[in-house]
CSV table of C-alpha atoms and ligand atoms in Angstrom, one decimal:
chain,number,residue,atom,x,y,z
M,1,MET,CA,-2.4,-15.6,-13.6
M,2,ILE,CA,-0.6,-13.8,-10.9
M,3,THR,CA,-1.7,-15.4,-7.5
M,4,ARG,CA,0.1,-15.1,-4.0
M,5,SER,CA,0.1,-19.1,-3.2
M,6,PRO,CA,-2.2,-20.7,-0.3
M,7,ASP,CA,0.9,-21.8,1.1
M,8,LEU,CA,2.2,-18.3,1.4
M,9,LEU,CA,-1.5,-16.8,2.1
M,10,GLN,CA,-1.9,-19.7,5.0
M,11,SER,CA,1.5,-18.2,6.4
M,12,VAL,CA,0.5,-14.5,7.3
M,13,ILE,CA,-3.5,-14.7,7.0
M,14,PRO,CA,-4.3,-15.8,11.2
M,15,THR,CA,-6.3,-18.5,11.6
M,16,VAL,CA,-10.2,-17.0,10.8
M,17,ALA,CA,-12.2,-15.8,14.3
M,18,ASN,CA,-15.4,-16.3,15.4
M,19,ASP,CA,-16.0,-13.1,15.5
M,20,ALA,CA,-17.5,-11.3,11.9
M,21,ARG,CA,-16.1,-8.1,12.6
M,22,ASP,CA,-12.4,-9.7,13.4
M,23,TRP,CA,-10.0,-8.0,10.9
M,24,GLN,CA,-9.1,-11.8,10.3
M,25,THR,CA,-12.1,-12.6,8.9
M,26,GLN,CA,-12.9,-9.9,6.9
M,27,LEU,CA,-9.0,-10.6,5.1
M,28,ALA,CA,-10.2,-14.0,4.4
M,29,GLN,CA,-13.3,-13.3,3.3
M,30,ALA,CA,-12.5,-10.4,0.6
M,31,ILE,CA,-14.2,-10.6,-2.9
M,32,ARG,CA,-12.2,-12.9,-4.9
M,33,ASP,CA,-14.5,-13.0,-8.0
M,34,PRO,CA,-14.8,-10.3,-10.7
M,35,ARG,CA,-18.5,-11.4,-10.6
M,36,GLU,CA,-19.5,-11.0,-7.4
M,37,LEU,CA,-17.1,-7.7,-7.4
M,38,LEU,CA,-19.7,-6.2,-10.3
M,39,ALA,CA,-22.9,-8.2,-8.6
M,40,ARG,CA,-22.3,-6.7,-5.5
M,41,LEU,CA,-22.5,-3.6,-6.7
M,42,GLY,CA,-25.3,-4.0,-9.3
M,43,LEU,CA,-23.2,-3.5,-12.3
M,44,ASP,CA,-24.3,-5.9,-15.3
M,45,ASP,CA,-21.8,-8.4,-17.2
M,46,HIS,CA,-21.0,-5.8,-20.0
M,47,TRP,CA,-18.1,-5.4,-18.1
M,48,LEU,CA,-17.1,-9.1,-17.1
M,49,PRO,CA,-15.2,-10.1,-20.1
M,50,GLY,CA,-12.4,-7.3,-19.2
M,51,ALA,CA,-12.9,-7.9,-15.6
M,52,ASN,CA,-11.9,-11.7,-16.4
M,53,GLN,CA,-9.1,-10.8,-18.9
M,54,GLY,CA,-7.4,-8.6,-15.6
M,55,HIS,CA,-8.4,-10.7,-13.0
M,56,ALA,CA,-6.1,-13.4,-14.9
M,57,LEU,CA,-3.2,-11.8,-15.0
M,58,PHE,CA,-3.2,-10.1,-11.1
M,59,GLU,CA,-6.5,-11.3,-8.9
M,60,VAL,CA,-9.2,-9.8,-7.6
M,61,ARG,CA,-9.2,-8.8,-4.2
M,62,VAL,CA,-11.5,-6.3,-2.5
M,63,PRO,CA,-12.4,-6.3,1.2
M,64,GLU,CA,-15.9,-5.9,2.3
M,65,ALA,CA,-15.2,-2.9,4.4
M,66,TYR,CA,-13.7,-0.8,1.6
M,67,LEU,CA,-16.5,-2.3,-1.2
M,68,ALA,CA,-19.2,-0.6,1.4
M,69,ARG,CA,-17.6,2.7,0.9
M,70,MET,CA,-18.4,2.5,-2.9
M,71,ARG,CA,-21.5,3.9,-4.9
M,72,PRO,CA,-23.6,1.3,-6.7
M,73,LYS,CA,-24.5,0.9,-9.8
M,74,ASP,CA,-21.5,3.5,-11.1
M,75,PRO,CA,-18.7,2.2,-13.2
M,76,GLN,CA,-16.9,5.4,-12.7
M,77,ASP,CA,-16.3,5.3,-8.6
M,78,PRO,CA,-13.5,6.1,-7.8
M,79,LEU,CA,-13.1,3.4,-5.6
M,80,LEU,CA,-13.8,0.6,-7.6
M,81,ARG,CA,-12.0,1.3,-10.4
M,82,GLN,CA,-8.9,1.2,-8.2
M,83,VAL,CA,-9.1,-2.6,-8.1
M,84,LEU,CA,-11.4,-4.0,-10.8
M,85,PRO,CA,-9.8,-4.9,-13.8
M,86,VAL,CA,-9.8,-3.7,-17.4
M,87,THR,CA,-9.4,-5.3,-20.8
M,88,ALA,CA,-6.0,-2.3,-21.1
M,89,GLU,CA,-4.4,-4.5,-18.4
M,90,THR,CA,-3.4,-6.7,-20.9
M,91,ASP,CA,-2.0,-4.2,-23.5
M,92,SER,CA,1.3,-3.6,-24.0
M,93,VAL,CA,2.8,-0.5,-23.9
M,94,THR,CA,6.4,0.5,-24.9
M,95,GLY,CA,8.5,1.6,-21.1
M,96,PHE,CA,6.0,-0.2,-18.9
M,97,VAL,CA,7.6,-3.6,-17.3
M,98,SER,CA,7.3,-5.5,-14.4
M,99,ASP,CA,9.8,-4.3,-12.3
M,100,PRO,CA,9.7,-0.3,-13.0
M,101,LEU,CA,11.9,0.1,-9.6
M,102,GLU,CA,14.5,-2.6,-10.6
M,103,GLU,CA,14.4,-4.0,-7.0
M,104,ALA,CA,15.3,-7.1,-8.2
M,105,GLU,CA,19.1,-5.2,-8.0
M,106,HIS,CA,19.0,-3.9,-5.1
M,107,THR,CA,17.8,-7.6,-3.3
M,108,PRO,CA,21.1,-8.2,-1.0
M,109,ARG,CA,19.1,-10.7,1.1
M,110,ARG,CA,15.5,-13.2,1.4
M,111,GLY,CA,12.9,-10.2,1.8
M,112,LEU,CA,15.4,-7.5,2.2
M,113,ILE,CA,15.5,-4.2,-0.5
M,114,HIS,CA,18.5,-1.7,0.8
M,115,LYS,CA,18.5,1.3,-2.5
M,116,TYR,CA,18.9,4.3,0.1
M,117,HIS,CA,21.2,5.1,2.3
M,118,GLY,CA,20.3,4.7,6.0
M,119,ARG,CA,17.2,3.2,5.3
M,120,VAL,CA,16.6,-0.8,4.5
M,121,LEU,CA,12.6,-1.9,3.5
M,122,LEU,CA,11.8,-5.3,4.4
M,123,ILE,CA,9.4,-7.6,2.7
M,124,ALA,CA,7.0,-8.8,6.1
M,125,SER,CA,4.1,-9.6,4.3
M,126,PRO,CA,3.4,-11.5,0.5
M,127,ALA,CA,-0.5,-10.7,0.8
M,128,CYS,CA,-1.9,-7.5,0.4
M,129,ALA,CA,-5.7,-6.5,1.2
M,130,ILE,CA,-6.7,-5.6,-1.4
M,131,ASN,CA,-5.1,-5.6,-4.8
M,132,CYS,CA,-4.5,-2.0,-6.2
M,133,ARG,CA,-4.4,-2.5,-10.3
M,134,TYR,CA,-1.9,0.2,-10.7
M,135,CYS,CA,0.5,-1.5,-7.9
M,136,PHE,CA,4.0,-1.0,-9.0
M,137,ARG,CA,4.5,-4.7,-7.3
M,138,ARG,CA,2.0,-6.4,-9.1
M,139,HIS,CA,4.9,-8.8,-10.5
M,140,PHE,CA,7.1,-9.1,-8.0
M,141,PRO,CA,8.3,-12.5,-6.7
M,142,TYR,CA,6.8,-12.8,-3.7
M,143,ALA,CA,7.3,-16.4,-3.5
M,144,GLU,CA,11.4,-15.5,-3.8
M,145,ASN,CA,11.0,-13.0,-1.2
M,146,SER,CA,8.8,-14.7,1.6
M,147,PRO,CA,11.6,-15.3,4.3
M,148,SER,CA,11.4,-18.6,7.2
M,149,ARG,CA,12.3,-17.6,10.6
M,150,ALA,CA,15.6,-18.7,9.7
M,151,GLN,CA,16.3,-16.1,6.8
M,152,TRP,CA,15.0,-13.4,9.5
M,153,GLU,CA,17.7,-13.9,11.5
M,154,GLU,CA,20.4,-13.2,8.5
M,155,THR,CA,18.2,-10.3,7.8
M,156,LEU,CA,18.6,-9.1,11.5
M,157,ALA,CA,22.1,-9.7,11.7
M,158,TYR,CA,22.5,-7.5,8.2
M,159,LEU,CA,21.0,-4.6,9.8
M,160,ALA,CA,22.9,-5.2,12.7
M,161,ASN,CA,26.0,-5.2,10.9
M,162,ASP,CA,25.6,-2.0,9.3
M,163,PRO,CA,25.6,1.2,11.8
M,164,SER,CA,25.1,3.5,8.7
M,165,ILE,CA,21.1,1.8,8.6
M,166,GLN,CA,18.7,4.1,11.5
M,167,GLU,CA,15.5,3.3,9.6
M,168,ALA,CA,14.0,-0.3,8.8
M,169,ILE,CA,10.8,0.0,6.8
M,170,LEU,CA,8.1,-2.3,7.0
M,171,SER,CA,6.3,-3.3,3.6
M,172,GLY,CA,5.3,-6.4,1.3
M,173,GLY,CA,2.8,-6.8,0.1
M,174,ASP,CA,1.0,-5.1,3.2
M,175,PRO,CA,3.4,-5.6,6.3
M,176,LEU,CA,0.1,-5.8,8.6
M,177,ALA,CA,-1.9,-8.6,6.4
M,178,SER,CA,0.6,-10.6,8.7
M,179,GLY,CA,-0.7,-12.1,11.9
M,180,ASP,CA,0.8,-9.6,15.3
M,181,LYS,CA,2.2,-12.6,16.7
M,182,ARG,CA,4.9,-12.0,13.7
M,183,LEU,CA,5.1,-8.9,14.0
M,184,ALA,CA,5.5,-8.2,17.3
M,185,TRP,CA,8.7,-10.7,17.1
M,186,LEU,CA,10.6,-8.9,14.8
M,187,VAL,CA,9.9,-5.7,16.1
M,188,GLU,CA,11.2,-6.7,19.2
M,189,ARG,CA,14.6,-7.4,17.6
M,190,LEU,CA,14.7,-4.9,15.7
M,191,GLY,CA,14.0,-2.7,18.4
M,192,GLU,CA,17.2,-4.1,20.0
M,193,ILE,CA,19.7,-3.0,17.3
M,194,ALA,CA,21.1,0.1,19.3
M,195,HIS,CA,21.5,1.8,15.9
M,196,LEU,CA,18.5,1.6,14.8
M,197,ARG,CA,16.3,5.1,15.3
M,198,ARG,CA,13.1,4.7,13.0
M,199,LEU,CA,10.7,2.2,12.4
M,200,ARG,CA,8.6,3.0,9.4
M,201,ILE,CA,5.8,0.8,8.5
M,202,HIS,CA,4.4,0.9,4.4
M,203,THR,CA,0.1,0.1,4.8
M,204,ARG,CA,-3.2,0.2,3.3
M,205,LEU,CA,-4.9,-2.1,5.7
M,206,PRO,CA,-6.0,0.8,7.9
M,207,VAL,CA,-8.1,1.9,4.8
M,208,VAL,CA,-8.8,-0.7,3.5
M,209,ILE,CA,-9.9,-2.6,6.2
M,210,PRO,CA,-10.1,-0.6,9.5
M,211,ASP,CA,-10.5,-3.0,12.4
M,212,ARG,CA,-7.0,-4.0,11.9
M,213,VAL,CA,-6.2,-1.3,14.3
M,214,ASP,CA,-6.5,-3.1,17.6
M,215,ASP,CA,-5.5,-3.8,21.0
M,216,ALA,CA,-3.3,-6.3,19.9
M,217,LEU,CA,-1.9,-4.3,17.0
M,218,LEU,CA,-1.6,-1.3,19.1
M,219,ALA,CA,0.3,-3.1,22.5
M,220,TRP,CA,3.6,-4.2,20.0
M,221,LEU,CA,3.5,-0.4,18.6
M,222,GLN,CA,3.1,1.2,21.9
M,223,ALA,CA,5.9,-1.2,23.5
M,224,THR,CA,8.8,-0.1,21.1
M,225,ARG,CA,11.7,2.4,21.5
M,226,LEU,CA,12.0,2.9,18.0
M,227,GLN,CA,10.2,6.1,16.6
M,228,THR,CA,6.9,5.2,14.7
M,229,VAL,CA,5.8,6.0,11.4
M,230,MET,CA,2.6,4.8,9.4
M,231,VAL,CA,2.6,6.3,6.2
M,232,LEU,CA,-0.8,5.6,4.6
M,233,HIS,CA,-2.0,4.7,1.2
M,234,ILE,CA,-5.1,6.7,0.1
M,235,ASN,CA,-5.6,8.0,-3.0
M,236,HIS,CA,-9.1,9.3,-3.0
M,237,PRO,CA,-11.5,11.4,-0.5
M,238,ASN,CA,-14.3,8.8,-0.6
M,239,GLU,CA,-12.0,6.1,0.7
M,240,ILE,CA,-11.8,8.4,4.7
M,241,ASP,CA,-14.8,7.1,6.3
M,242,ALA,CA,-15.6,7.3,10.1
M,243,ALA,CA,-13.8,4.2,11.2
M,244,VAL,CA,-10.8,4.7,9.4
M,245,VAL,CA,-10.6,8.0,11.2
M,246,GLU,CA,-10.9,6.9,14.0
M,247,ALA,CA,-8.3,4.0,13.2
M,248,CYS,CA,-6.4,6.9,12.9
M,249,THR,CA,-7.1,8.5,16.2
M,250,ARG,CA,-6.1,5.2,17.9
M,251,LEU,CA,-2.5,4.7,16.0
M,252,ARG,CA,-2.0,8.8,17.4
M,253,GLY,CA,-2.9,7.6,20.7
M,254,ALA,CA,-0.3,5.0,20.3
M,255,GLY,CA,2.4,7.5,19.3
M,256,VAL,CA,2.4,6.7,15.7
M,257,THR,CA,3.4,9.4,13.0
M,258,LEU,CA,0.6,8.9,10.1
M,259,LEU,CA,1.8,10.2,6.9
M,260,ASN,CA,0.0,9.8,3.5
M,261,GLN,CA,1.2,9.0,0.3
M,262,SER,CA,-1.0,8.8,-3.2
M,263,VAL,CA,-0.3,7.6,-6.7
M,264,LEU,CA,-2.0,10.2,-8.9
M,265,LEU,CA,-4.5,7.4,-11.4
M,266,ARG,CA,-6.3,8.7,-14.5
M,267,GLY,CA,-9.5,9.0,-14.1
M,268,ILE,CA,-9.0,8.3,-10.2
M,269,ASN,CA,-8.0,11.7,-8.4
M,270,ASP,CA,-6.2,13.4,-11.5
M,271,ASP,CA,-8.2,16.8,-11.2
M,272,VAL,CA,-7.6,19.7,-8.6
M,273,GLY,CA,-11.0,19.4,-6.8
M,274,THR,CA,-10.6,15.3,-5.5
M,275,LEU,CA,-6.8,16.6,-4.1
M,276,GLU,CA,-8.1,19.4,-2.6
M,277,GLU,CA,-10.7,17.2,-0.6
M,278,LEU,CA,-7.9,14.5,-0.4
M,279,SER,CA,-5.7,16.7,1.8
M,280,GLU,CA,-8.3,18.2,3.6
M,281,ARG,CA,-10.0,15.1,4.7
M,282,LEU,CA,-6.5,13.8,5.2
M,283,PHE,CA,-5.4,16.5,7.7
M,284,SER,CA,-8.4,16.3,9.8
M,285,ALA,CA,-8.0,12.7,10.5
M,286,GLY,CA,-4.8,13.5,11.5
M,287,VAL,CA,-2.9,12.6,8.5
M,288,LEU,CA,-0.3,14.9,7.0
M,289,PRO,CA,-0.4,14.7,3.4
M,290,TYR,CA,3.5,13.9,2.4
M,291,TYR,CA,4.0,12.6,-1.7
M,292,LEU,CA,1.9,11.9,-4.6
M,293,HIS,CA,3.5,9.6,-6.7
M,294,VAL,CA,3.4,9.9,-10.6
M,295,LEU,CA,2.5,6.5,-11.6
M,296,ASP,CA,5.3,3.8,-11.4
M,297,PRO,CA,5.9,2.8,-15.0
M,298,VAL,CA,4.4,-1.2,-14.2
M,299,ALA,CA,2.8,-3.4,-16.9
M,300,GLY,CA,-0.7,-3.6,-16.9
M,301,ALA,CA,-1.3,-0.3,-15.7
M,302,ALA,CA,-0.7,2.6,-18.6
M,303,HIS,CA,-4.1,3.3,-18.7
M,304,PHE,CA,-3.7,5.6,-15.2
M,305,ASP,CA,-0.7,7.4,-16.3
M,306,VAL,CA,-1.3,10.8,-16.6
M,307,PRO,CA,1.3,12.9,-18.2
M,308,ASP,CA,4.4,14.7,-16.1
M,309,SER,CA,3.0,18.1,-17.8
M,310,GLU,CA,-0.4,17.4,-16.4
M,311,ALA,CA,0.4,16.9,-13.1
M,312,LEU,CA,2.6,20.2,-12.9
M,313,THR,CA,-0.3,21.9,-13.5
M,314,LEU,CA,-2.5,20.1,-11.0
M,315,VAL,CA,0.0,20.6,-8.7
M,316,ASP,CA,0.4,24.3,-9.3
M,317,GLU,CA,-2.7,24.7,-8.9
M,318,LEU,CA,-3.1,22.8,-6.2
M,319,ARG,CA,-0.2,24.9,-4.3
M,320,THR,CA,-2.9,28.4,-4.6
M,321,ARG,CA,-6.2,26.4,-3.2
M,322,LEU,CA,-4.0,24.5,0.1
M,323,ALA,CA,-1.7,25.9,3.0
M,324,GLY,CA,2.0,24.4,2.6
M,325,PHE,CA,1.9,21.7,4.9
M,326,LEU,CA,-1.6,20.1,3.1
M,327,LEU,CA,0.4,20.3,0.0
M,328,PRO,CA,2.5,16.6,-1.4
M,329,ARG,CA,5.3,16.6,-2.5
M,330,LEU,CA,5.3,15.4,-6.2
M,331,VAL,CA,7.7,13.1,-6.7
M,332,ARG,CA,9.0,9.6,-9.0
M,333,GLU,CA,10.8,7.1,-7.9
M,334,VAL,CA,13.7,6.5,-10.4
M,335,PRO,CA,16.0,3.1,-10.7
M,336,GLY,CA,19.2,3.9,-9.3
M,337,GLU,CA,18.8,7.5,-7.6
M,338,ALA,CA,19.7,8.3,-4.1
M,339,SER,CA,16.5,9.5,-3.3
M,340,LYS,CA,13.0,9.8,-4.5
M,341,THR,CA,12.9,12.7,-7.4
M,342,PRO,CA,10.7,15.7,-7.7
M,343,LEU,CA,9.2,16.8,-10.6
A,401,SF4,S1,-1.8,-2.3,-0.9
A,401,SF4,FE1,-0.2,-1.5,-1.9
A,401,SF4,S2,1.5,-3.4,-2.1
A,401,SF4,FE2,-1.0,-4.1,-1.9
A,401,SF4,S3,-1.3,-3.9,-4.2
A,401,SF4,FE3,-2.4,-2.2,-2.8
A,401,SF4,S4,-0.6,-0.9,-3.8
A,401,SF4,FE4,-0.1,-2.9,-4.3
């Protein structure tokens, strides 16, 4: 089973607090048992053997706030399908591999991925608030990429010594699964590197636990001199409820530019009406649709794949329905390429 070790989780998930609405509590109490997930949605045990098979490869993790947006008794619910393990994850499919983006080739320091000119990606947390079944990092060796404070100093020195780096990207896992004290320290140190201009944060936490956007988070976001961009990850319009809209409003109020990237997923958002509604709802929440990724060919996720020809047809149709600024760019990440590759 792919689990993120208790030690690692302990290092990033802060101590549980008393307030039941507190994001740390919600993170600690996320559903981690396939049987409980099915029971909470009123689904029978018919789905359990498959769920257990997938769970053995990559554990279930679903926060309550995300579960609350699913339709009870609907095994095809588009949010449930993103998180419910299935037997197909055990299929071995040619071309679907454990490290589809060959990130291991671009890891000059523990927790640091330097693939693109001018930008570096820092693995700021080994944990996620939710485990998405299609995740391209579902096999990522987080245990080997969780830097200590001393290793962070080496990473900061690497950035300081390369004036071509203008942007630091916090990724994970989900960087916002880390505590604010740790993140505030890191962002303050990044801000001291004169040639850095931007901080980018790739996160799903404001979507799956909107209470993550609290005063402590906003404080360090507002304190940095770096221009800050947050790239959310929302695949379906049903993921955007009132609490997500409020979280986005607070982030924008703190001067954060909000973008979204989605993954095109078979059976979840592979129809033009869903993608159109997603762009509209994103923009209403103050989030610009940015990328629509085709699936990275990660082992265990082949059943989510949508062929390129179908993806192109969908986006052509979407173009006739949406204003240009609401149309996400259809891209693929190709190992070794200097940027994302448009389809
Ligand atoms: S939140 Fe992002 S990194 Fe975490 S499992 Fe989902 S897709 Fe992967």
